[in-house]
Tab-separated table of C-alpha atoms in Angstrom:
chain	number	residue	atom	x	y	z
A	1	MET	CA	0.000	0.000	0.000
A	2	LEU	CA	1.244	3.464	-0.950
A	3	ILE	CA	0.719	5.842	1.989
A	4	PRO	CA	-0.476	9.258	0.729
A	5	ILE	CA	1.931	12.190	0.983
A	6	ASP	CA	1.958	14.660	3.854
A	7	SER	CA	4.715	16.774	2.246
A	8	LEU	CA	5.630	17.401	-1.352
A	9	GLY	CA	8.097	19.071	-3.688
A	10	ILE	CA	6.806	20.342	-7.028
A	11	ILE	CA	9.594	20.363	-9.608
A	12	LEU	CA	8.703	23.241	-11.936
A	13	THR	CA	11.742	22.542	-14.121
A	14	TYR	CA	14.904	20.457	-14.222
A	15	LYS	CA	16.671	23.318	-15.977
A	16	CYS	CA	19.329	24.835	-13.760
A	17	SER	CA	22.015	27.476	-14.056
A	18	SER	CA	24.339	25.063	-12.282
A	19	ARG	CA	25.158	21.392	-12.825
A	20	CYS	CA	26.006	20.218	-9.326
A	21	ARG	CA	27.934	16.990	-8.925
A	22	HIS	CA	25.675	15.974	-6.034
A	23	CYS	CA	22.318	16.652	-7.722
A	24	LEU	CA	19.682	14.005	-7.020
A	25	TYR	CA	17.732	14.940	-10.143
A	26	ALA	CA	20.569	15.389	-12.676
A	27	SER	CA	19.493	18.996	-13.230
A	28	GLY	CA	21.477	21.376	-15.401
A	29	PRO	CA	21.488	23.861	-18.301
A	30	GLU	CA	20.806	21.056	-20.814
A	31	TRP	CA	17.161	20.728	-19.763
A	32	ASN	CA	14.726	23.107	-21.479
A	33	ASP	CA	11.180	22.432	-20.291
A	34	PHE	CA	9.076	24.127	-17.627
A	35	MET	CA	5.819	22.939	-16.115
A	36	ASN	CA	2.794	23.873	-18.170
A	37	GLN	CA	0.720	26.429	-16.247
A	38	GLU	CA	-2.526	24.604	-16.993
A	39	TYR	CA	-1.086	21.362	-15.643
A	40	LEU	CA	0.262	23.174	-12.572
A	41	ASP	CA	-3.215	24.530	-11.793
A	42	SER	CA	-4.715	21.068	-12.218
A	43	LEU	CA	-2.039	19.474	-10.051
A	44	LEU	CA	-2.578	21.932	-7.206
A	45	LYS	CA	-6.321	21.231	-7.298
A	46	GLU	CA	-5.614	17.492	-7.077
A	47	ILE	CA	-3.353	18.034	-4.067
A	48	LYS	CA	-6.086	20.097	-2.409
A	49	LYS	CA	-8.516	17.180	-2.791
A	50	VAL	CA	-6.117	14.900	-0.901
A	51	TRP	CA	-5.174	17.571	1.666
A	52	LYS	CA	-8.669	18.694	2.650
A	53	ASN	CA	-7.709	19.628	6.217
A	54	TYR	CA	-3.929	19.735	6.072
A	55	HIS	CA	-1.808	20.593	9.096
A	56	PRO	CA	2.022	20.317	9.105
A	57	PRO	CA	3.075	17.038	10.749
A	58	ARG	CA	4.536	17.948	14.151
A	59	ASN	CA	6.898	14.990	14.179
A	60	LYS	CA	8.616	16.034	10.940
A	61	ASN	CA	11.380	18.486	10.143
A	62	ILE	CA	10.214	21.844	8.770
A	63	LEU	CA	11.678	20.809	5.401
A	64	PHE	CA	8.879	18.229	5.216
A	65	HIS	CA	5.969	20.620	5.756
A	66	GLY	CA	3.433	21.257	3.000
A	67	ILE	CA	4.463	22.073	-0.562
A	68	HIS	CA	7.796	23.444	-1.649
A	69	PHE	CA	8.438	24.681	-5.176
A	70	ALA	CA	11.733	23.517	-6.583
A	71	GLY	CA	13.850	22.756	-9.629
A	72	GLY	CA	16.319	22.770	-11.169
A	73	GLU	CA	16.251	26.491	-10.476
A	74	PRO	CA	12.639	27.718	-10.253
A	75	PHE	CA	13.648	31.388	-10.527
A	76	LEU	CA	14.654	30.779	-14.171
A	77	ASN	CA	10.951	31.198	-14.951
A	78	PHE	CA	9.856	33.729	-12.379
A	79	PRO	CA	6.360	34.351	-13.832
A	80	LEU	CA	5.618	30.622	-13.494
A	81	LEU	CA	7.001	30.513	-9.948
A	82	LEU	CA	4.983	33.558	-8.918
A	83	HIS	CA	1.849	32.027	-10.431
A	84	ALA	CA	2.503	28.777	-8.541
A	85	VAL	CA	2.676	30.595	-5.204
A	86	LYS	CA	-0.420	32.690	-5.961
A	87	ARG	CA	-2.467	29.679	-7.058
A	88	ALA	CA	-1.433	27.573	-4.066
A	89	LYS	CA	-2.368	30.446	-1.758
A	90	GLU	CA	-5.761	30.845	-3.458
A	91	LEU	CA	-6.428	27.150	-2.809
A	92	ASP	CA	-5.345	27.592	0.815
A	93	LEU	CA	-2.575	25.034	0.385
A	94	TYR	CA	0.235	25.107	2.941
A	95	ILE	CA	3.369	26.445	1.217
A	96	GLY	CA	6.517	25.399	3.034
A	97	TYR	CA	9.063	27.348	1.006
A	98	VAL	CA	10.591	28.049	-2.404
A	99	GLU	CA	14.095	26.782	-3.180
A	100	THR	CA	16.833	28.744	-4.927
A	101	ASN	CA	20.552	28.378	-5.599
A	102	ALA	CA	20.925	32.202	-5.794
A	103	SER	CA	22.670	32.044	-9.188
A	104	TRP	CA	20.405	34.845	-10.422
A	105	CYS	CA	21.096	37.104	-7.422
A	106	ILE	CA	23.304	39.728	-9.058
A	107	ASN	CA	21.324	42.957	-8.785
A	108	ARG	CA	20.050	43.909	-5.325
A	109	GLU	CA	16.931	45.658	-6.591
A	110	ASP	CA	15.999	42.669	-8.740
A	111	VAL	CA	16.431	40.262	-5.819
A	112	HIS	CA	14.372	42.481	-3.516
A	113	GLU	CA	11.595	42.870	-6.073
A	114	LYS	CA	11.276	39.124	-6.705
A	115	PHE	CA	11.343	38.222	-3.013
A	116	TYR	CA	8.824	40.965	-2.223
A	117	LEU	CA	6.459	39.811	-4.989
A	118	LEU	CA	6.620	36.233	-3.725
A	119	LYS	CA	5.955	37.298	-0.151
A	120	SER	CA	3.035	39.459	-1.264
A	121	ALA	CA	1.640	36.461	-3.160
A	122	GLY	CA	1.655	34.321	-0.018
A	123	LEU	CA	5.150	32.881	0.384
A	124	SER	CA	6.366	32.973	3.980
A	125	LYS	CA	9.726	31.138	3.755
A	126	ILE	CA	12.649	31.015	1.344
A	127	PHE	CA	15.218	28.194	1.098
A	128	ILE	CA	18.708	29.214	-0.101
A	129	SER	CA	21.221	26.513	-1.002
A	130	CYS	CA	24.830	26.893	0.100
A	131	SER	CA	27.501	24.235	-0.341
A	132	PRO	CA	30.831	23.474	-2.020
A	133	PHE	CA	28.817	21.904	-4.866
A	134	HIS	CA	26.835	25.054	-5.567
A	135	THR	CA	29.862	27.353	-5.360
A	136	GLU	CA	31.564	25.404	-8.138
A	137	ARG	CA	29.521	27.605	-10.481
A	138	ILE	CA	27.882	30.210	-8.265
A	139	PRO	CA	30.123	32.770	-6.495
A	140	LEU	CA	29.419	33.036	-2.771
A	141	LYS	CA	28.744	36.765	-3.133
A	142	ARG	CA	25.457	35.921	-4.875
A	143	THR	CA	24.424	33.592	-2.062
A	144	LEU	CA	25.306	36.261	0.514
A	145	LEU	CA	23.239	38.837	-1.380
A	146	ALA	CA	20.284	36.432	-1.482
A	147	ILE	CA	20.548	35.838	2.266
A	148	GLU	CA	20.888	39.541	3.087
A	149	VAL	CA	17.825	40.540	1.061
A	150	ALA	CA	15.812	37.514	2.205
A	151	LEU	CA	16.376	38.491	5.839
A	152	GLU	CA	15.005	41.954	5.084
A	153	VAL	CA	11.944	40.689	3.217
A	154	PHE	CA	11.009	37.480	5.037
A	155	GLY	CA	12.597	37.933	8.476
A	156	LYS	CA	15.239	35.798	10.159
A	157	GLU	CA	12.893	33.001	11.260
A	158	ASN	CA	11.700	32.527	7.665
A	159	VAL	CA	15.041	32.191	5.872
A	160	ILE	CA	16.422	28.664	5.559
A	161	VAL	CA	20.092	28.597	4.547
A	162	TYR	CA	20.971	25.038	3.568
A	163	MET	CA	23.673	24.377	4.738
A	164	GLU	CA	24.656	27.483	6.667
A	165	HIS	CA	27.725	25.989	8.328
A	166	PHE	CA	29.493	26.014	4.951
A	167	LEU	CA	29.378	29.824	4.689
A	168	PRO	CA	32.554	30.607	6.699
A	169	LYS	CA	34.479	27.741	5.087
A	170	ILE	CA	33.628	28.948	1.588
A	171	ALA	CA	34.292	32.592	2.501
A	172	LYS	CA	37.833	31.706	3.605
A	173	ILE	CA	38.564	30.369	0.126
A	174	ASP	CA	36.850	32.889	-2.170
A	175	ILE	CA	33.780	35.127	-2.133
A	176	GLU	CA	34.030	36.689	-5.576
A	177	ASN	CA	34.583	33.666	-7.801
A	178	PRO	CA	33.386	30.078	-8.273
A	179	ILE	CA	35.465	27.458	-6.453
A	180	PRO	CA	36.153	24.094	-8.129
A	181	LEU	CA	35.847	21.094	-5.813
A	182	GLU	CA	39.453	20.285	-6.601
A	183	LYS	CA	40.422	23.422	-4.661
A	184	TRP	CA	38.940	21.874	-1.501
A	185	ILE	CA	40.986	18.734	-2.095
A	186	GLU	CA	44.088	20.865	-2.598
A	187	ILE	CA	43.484	22.677	0.716
A	188	TYR	CA	42.221	19.841	2.934
A	189	GLY	CA	43.537	16.717	1.247
A	190	GLU	CA	41.412	14.074	-0.431
A	191	LYS	CA	40.297	12.241	2.718
A	192	ALA	CA	39.288	15.347	4.692
A	193	ALA	CA	37.623	16.930	1.654
A	194	GLY	CA	35.650	13.743	1.107
A	195	TYR	CA	34.473	13.870	4.713
A	196	ILE	CA	33.485	17.541	4.311
A	197	PHE	CA	31.492	16.740	1.177
A	198	TRP	CA	29.784	13.536	2.294
A	199	GLU	CA	29.346	13.937	6.044
A	200	GLY	CA	29.255	17.732	6.098
A	201	TYR	CA	26.402	17.825	3.605
A	202	ALA	CA	24.807	14.510	4.634
A	203	LEU	CA	24.791	13.489	0.987
A	204	ILE	CA	22.288	10.978	-0.319
A	205	PRO	CA	24.278	8.805	-2.759
A	206	GLY	CA	21.578	8.978	-5.436
A	207	GLY	CA	21.534	11.039	-8.622
A	208	ARG	CA	25.017	12.168	-9.676
A	209	SER	CA	26.794	12.035	-6.313
A	210	GLY	CA	27.863	8.386	-6.276
A	211	PHE	CA	29.393	8.663	-9.741
A	212	HIS	CA	31.013	12.086	-9.401
A	213	LEU	CA	31.981	12.068	-5.717
A	214	GLY	CA	32.086	8.391	-4.781
A	215	HIS	CA	35.861	8.200	-5.115
A	216	LEU	CA	36.119	10.527	-2.094
A	217	PHE	CA	34.278	8.217	0.315
A	218	PRO	CA	34.391	4.524	1.281
A	219	ARG	CA	32.780	2.229	-1.302
A	220	TYR	CA	31.550	-1.317	-0.892
A	221	PRO	CA	30.574	-4.291	-3.056
A	222	ALA	CA	26.885	-4.517	-3.980
A	223	GLU	CA	26.601	-7.579	-1.727
A	224	VAL	CA	26.896	-5.306	1.329
A	225	PHE	CA	23.474	-3.820	0.544
A	226	ARG	CA	21.620	-7.097	0.038
A	227	GLU	CA	19.497	-6.638	3.193
A	228	GLU	CA	18.481	-3.039	2.375
A	229	ASN	CA	15.183	-2.650	0.549
A	230	CYS	CA	13.411	0.572	-0.440
A	231	LYS	CA	10.004	-0.015	1.117
A	232	PHE	CA	10.186	3.098	3.303
A	233	GLU	CA	11.379	5.440	0.549
A	234	ILE	CA	8.829	4.251	-2.002
A	235	LEU	CA	5.731	3.341	0.007
A	236	GLU	CA	5.973	4.767	3.520
A	237	SER	CA	7.912	8.052	3.597
A	238	GLN	CA	4.827	10.197	2.810
A	239	HIS	CA	7.161	12.552	0.954
A	240	ALA	CA	7.357	12.778	-2.821
A	241	HIS	CA	8.170	15.059	-5.724
A	242	PHE	CA	5.788	15.691	-8.624
A	243	ASP	CA	7.607	16.929	-11.710
A	244	LEU	CA	6.636	18.962	-14.773
A	245	TYR	CA	6.050	15.782	-16.786
A	246	GLY	CA	3.534	14.461	-14.256
A	247	ASN	CA	5.829	11.867	-12.675
A	248	TYR	CA	5.183	10.750	-9.100
A	249	ILE	CA	8.750	10.544	-7.747
A	250	PRO	CA	8.877	8.846	-4.336
A	251	TYR	CA	10.972	10.518	-1.627
A	252	PHE	CA	14.223	11.788	-3.265
A	253	CYS	CA	14.452	9.002	-5.867
A	254	GLY	CA	15.258	10.957	-9.030
A	255	GLY	CA	14.692	8.902	-12.173
A	256	VAL	CA	11.995	6.709	-10.558
A	257	SER	CA	8.323	7.190	-11.418
A	258	LEU	CA	5.390	5.456	-9.755
A	259	GLY	CA	3.178	6.734	-12.577
A	260	LYS	CA	1.658	9.880	-14.040
A	261	ILE	CA	-0.398	12.216	-11.871
A	262	GLU	CA	-3.764	13.233	-13.279
A	263	ASP	CA	-6.398	12.366	-10.663
A	264	LEU	CA	-4.408	12.042	-7.423
A	265	GLU	CA	-7.186	10.405	-5.406
A	266	GLU	CA	-7.648	7.777	-8.115
A	267	PHE	CA	-3.880	7.347	-8.322
A	268	TYR	CA	-3.737	6.273	-4.677
A	269	LYS	CA	-6.887	4.200	-4.973
A	270	ASN	CA	-5.660	2.257	-8.015
A	271	PHE	CA	-1.966	2.019	-7.152
A	272	ASP	CA	-0.810	-1.524	-7.859
A	273	LEU	CA	2.783	-2.564	-7.207
A	274	GLU	CA	2.273	-5.636	-9.397
A	275	LYS	CA	2.125	-3.357	-12.446
A	276	LEU	CA	5.549	-1.896	-11.611
A	277	PRO	CA	8.033	-4.796	-11.834
A	278	PHE	CA	11.244	-2.821	-11.236
A	279	ILE	CA	9.758	-0.855	-8.351
A	280	LYS	CA	8.313	-4.034	-6.853
A	281	ILE	CA	11.816	-5.514	-6.743
A	282	LEU	CA	13.142	-2.349	-5.073
A	283	VAL	CA	10.399	-2.459	-2.433
A	284	GLU	CA	10.909	-6.144	-1.654
A	285	GLU	CA	14.606	-6.754	-2.335
A	286	GLY	CA	16.182	-3.329	-2.745
A	287	PRO	CA	18.794	-2.253	-5.295
A	288	TYR	CA	20.800	-5.441	-4.701
A	289	GLY	CA	17.800	-7.503	-5.801
A	290	LEU	CA	17.380	-5.289	-8.851
A	291	SER	CA	21.070	-5.747	-9.652
A	292	LYS	CA	20.671	-9.545	-9.588
A	293	TYR	CA	17.774	-9.233	-12.031
A	294	ALA	CA	19.809	-6.899	-14.260
A	295	GLN	CA	22.810	-9.253	-14.235
A	296	LYS	CA	20.724	-11.758	-16.194
A	297	LEU	CA	20.505	-9.122	-18.916
A	298	GLY	CA	24.212	-8.251	-18.873
A	299	PHE	CA	24.620	-5.744	-16.033
A	300	LYS	CA	28.077	-5.755	-14.473
A	301	GLU	CA	28.657	-4.492	-10.955
A	302	SER	CA	31.184	-1.669	-10.627
A	303	LYS	CA	34.579	-2.998	-9.567
A	304	ASP	CA	35.058	0.175	-7.524
A	305	GLY	CA	31.969	-0.530	-5.432
A	306	TYR	CA	29.216	1.777	-4.198
A	307	VAL	CA	28.903	4.462	-1.529
A	308	GLY	CA	25.396	3.330	-0.598
A	309	LYS	CA	22.340	1.493	-1.835
A	310	CYS	CA	21.121	4.564	-3.762
A	311	HIS	CA	24.381	4.679	-5.732
A	312	LEU	CA	23.909	1.024	-6.661
A	313	CYS	CA	20.268	1.686	-7.526
A	314	VAL	CA	21.053	4.480	-9.985
A	315	ASP	CA	23.793	2.405	-11.616
A	316	VAL	CA	21.399	-0.517	-12.152
A	317	ARG	CA	18.577	1.731	-13.348
A	318	LYS	CA	20.905	3.456	-15.806
A	319	PHE	CA	21.634	0.040	-17.318
A	320	LEU	CA	17.959	-0.989	-17.348
A	321	ASN	CA	16.951	2.278	-19.000
A	322	ASP	CA	19.234	1.385	-21.913
A	323	VAL	CA	17.710	-2.106	-22.135
A	324	PHE	CA	14.110	-0.934	-21.645
A	325	PRO	CA	14.057	2.620	-23.076
A	326	TYR	CA	10.251	2.781	-22.974
A	327	SER	CA	9.864	1.756	-19.337
A	328	GLN	CA	7.493	4.173	-17.615
A	329	GLU	CA	9.053	3.350	-14.241
A	330	LEU	CA	12.345	4.902	-15.339
A	331	ASN	CA	11.372	8.517	-15.889
A	332	PRO	CA	12.134	11.194	-16.857
A	333	LYS	CA	14.410	9.788	-19.545
A	334	ASP	CA	16.718	12.796	-19.574
A	335	PHE	CA	17.609	12.044	-15.947
A	336	TYR	CA	19.697	9.132	-17.245
A	337	ARG	CA	20.942	11.109	-20.221
A	338	PHE	CA	22.290	13.961	-18.092
A	339	LEU	CA	23.813	12.026	-15.181
A	340	PHE	CA	27.306	12.546	-16.604
């Protein structure tokens, strides 16, 4: 049984000004599409039907409250983002926050105007990303400008800087220019830099991270993950992401789709794991079980090993997407295309 969501991210686009090596959704400049406004309106109405009397779950982190609008970088289409906030507010949906990487924060007046318009439309909180991965392409000065203006517009209690503890570390290296990850390795050494990246950010080894950053952290044979299934992430987490193509993405599992969202109530009512063979294996046996299935078709386990079960999962799914290019469980297709 798929437990209905009590928190949700709406991915308005996978297009991003950056191309972070840790990105769970393989976002980047290569993507071009944005969510259709008509579909967005329909989707919000469907969420309202499921969340008739929604209250933020007290036992969950604030990051798992209500709806957050995300990307990619949602500010790349500000009219769409502003419409999303306005429409959600009109429907009396609980808006947790809007995410941004601050890449667009160059002109103070522009930043203030956009934040003010969002607040006036009903947004109470802003989420600003800050990490060594983001500063590979985005100078810290833009992040600092975003934070400064956000504090003025939204107030201190309504500005989420994720992850704030990186600010002084980044500032010591460079504020004006992007900082390649290799610079961190040069300063701290490979082992310490790996710890800063993986433990300091609490990385999930899904998306790009296992492939691009796995060499900086301990890796293990697939066999190590044989007892780890994905039942919680897929069926029980009550957190999901709905993307611009209509995919129901469980938890943070970029590249996995439980189906297309049209009528959300009917989606939950008719959800049948038996119709999703790959996902069924993940729920019951985890990525290791999926790897054993894929081996029959020619999949070869990485000799270097895997940082975690999610790293293994993406590697297996990447292979299966090549074998079954029309599989609706492995969506969106460009996730696999833009992993590297």
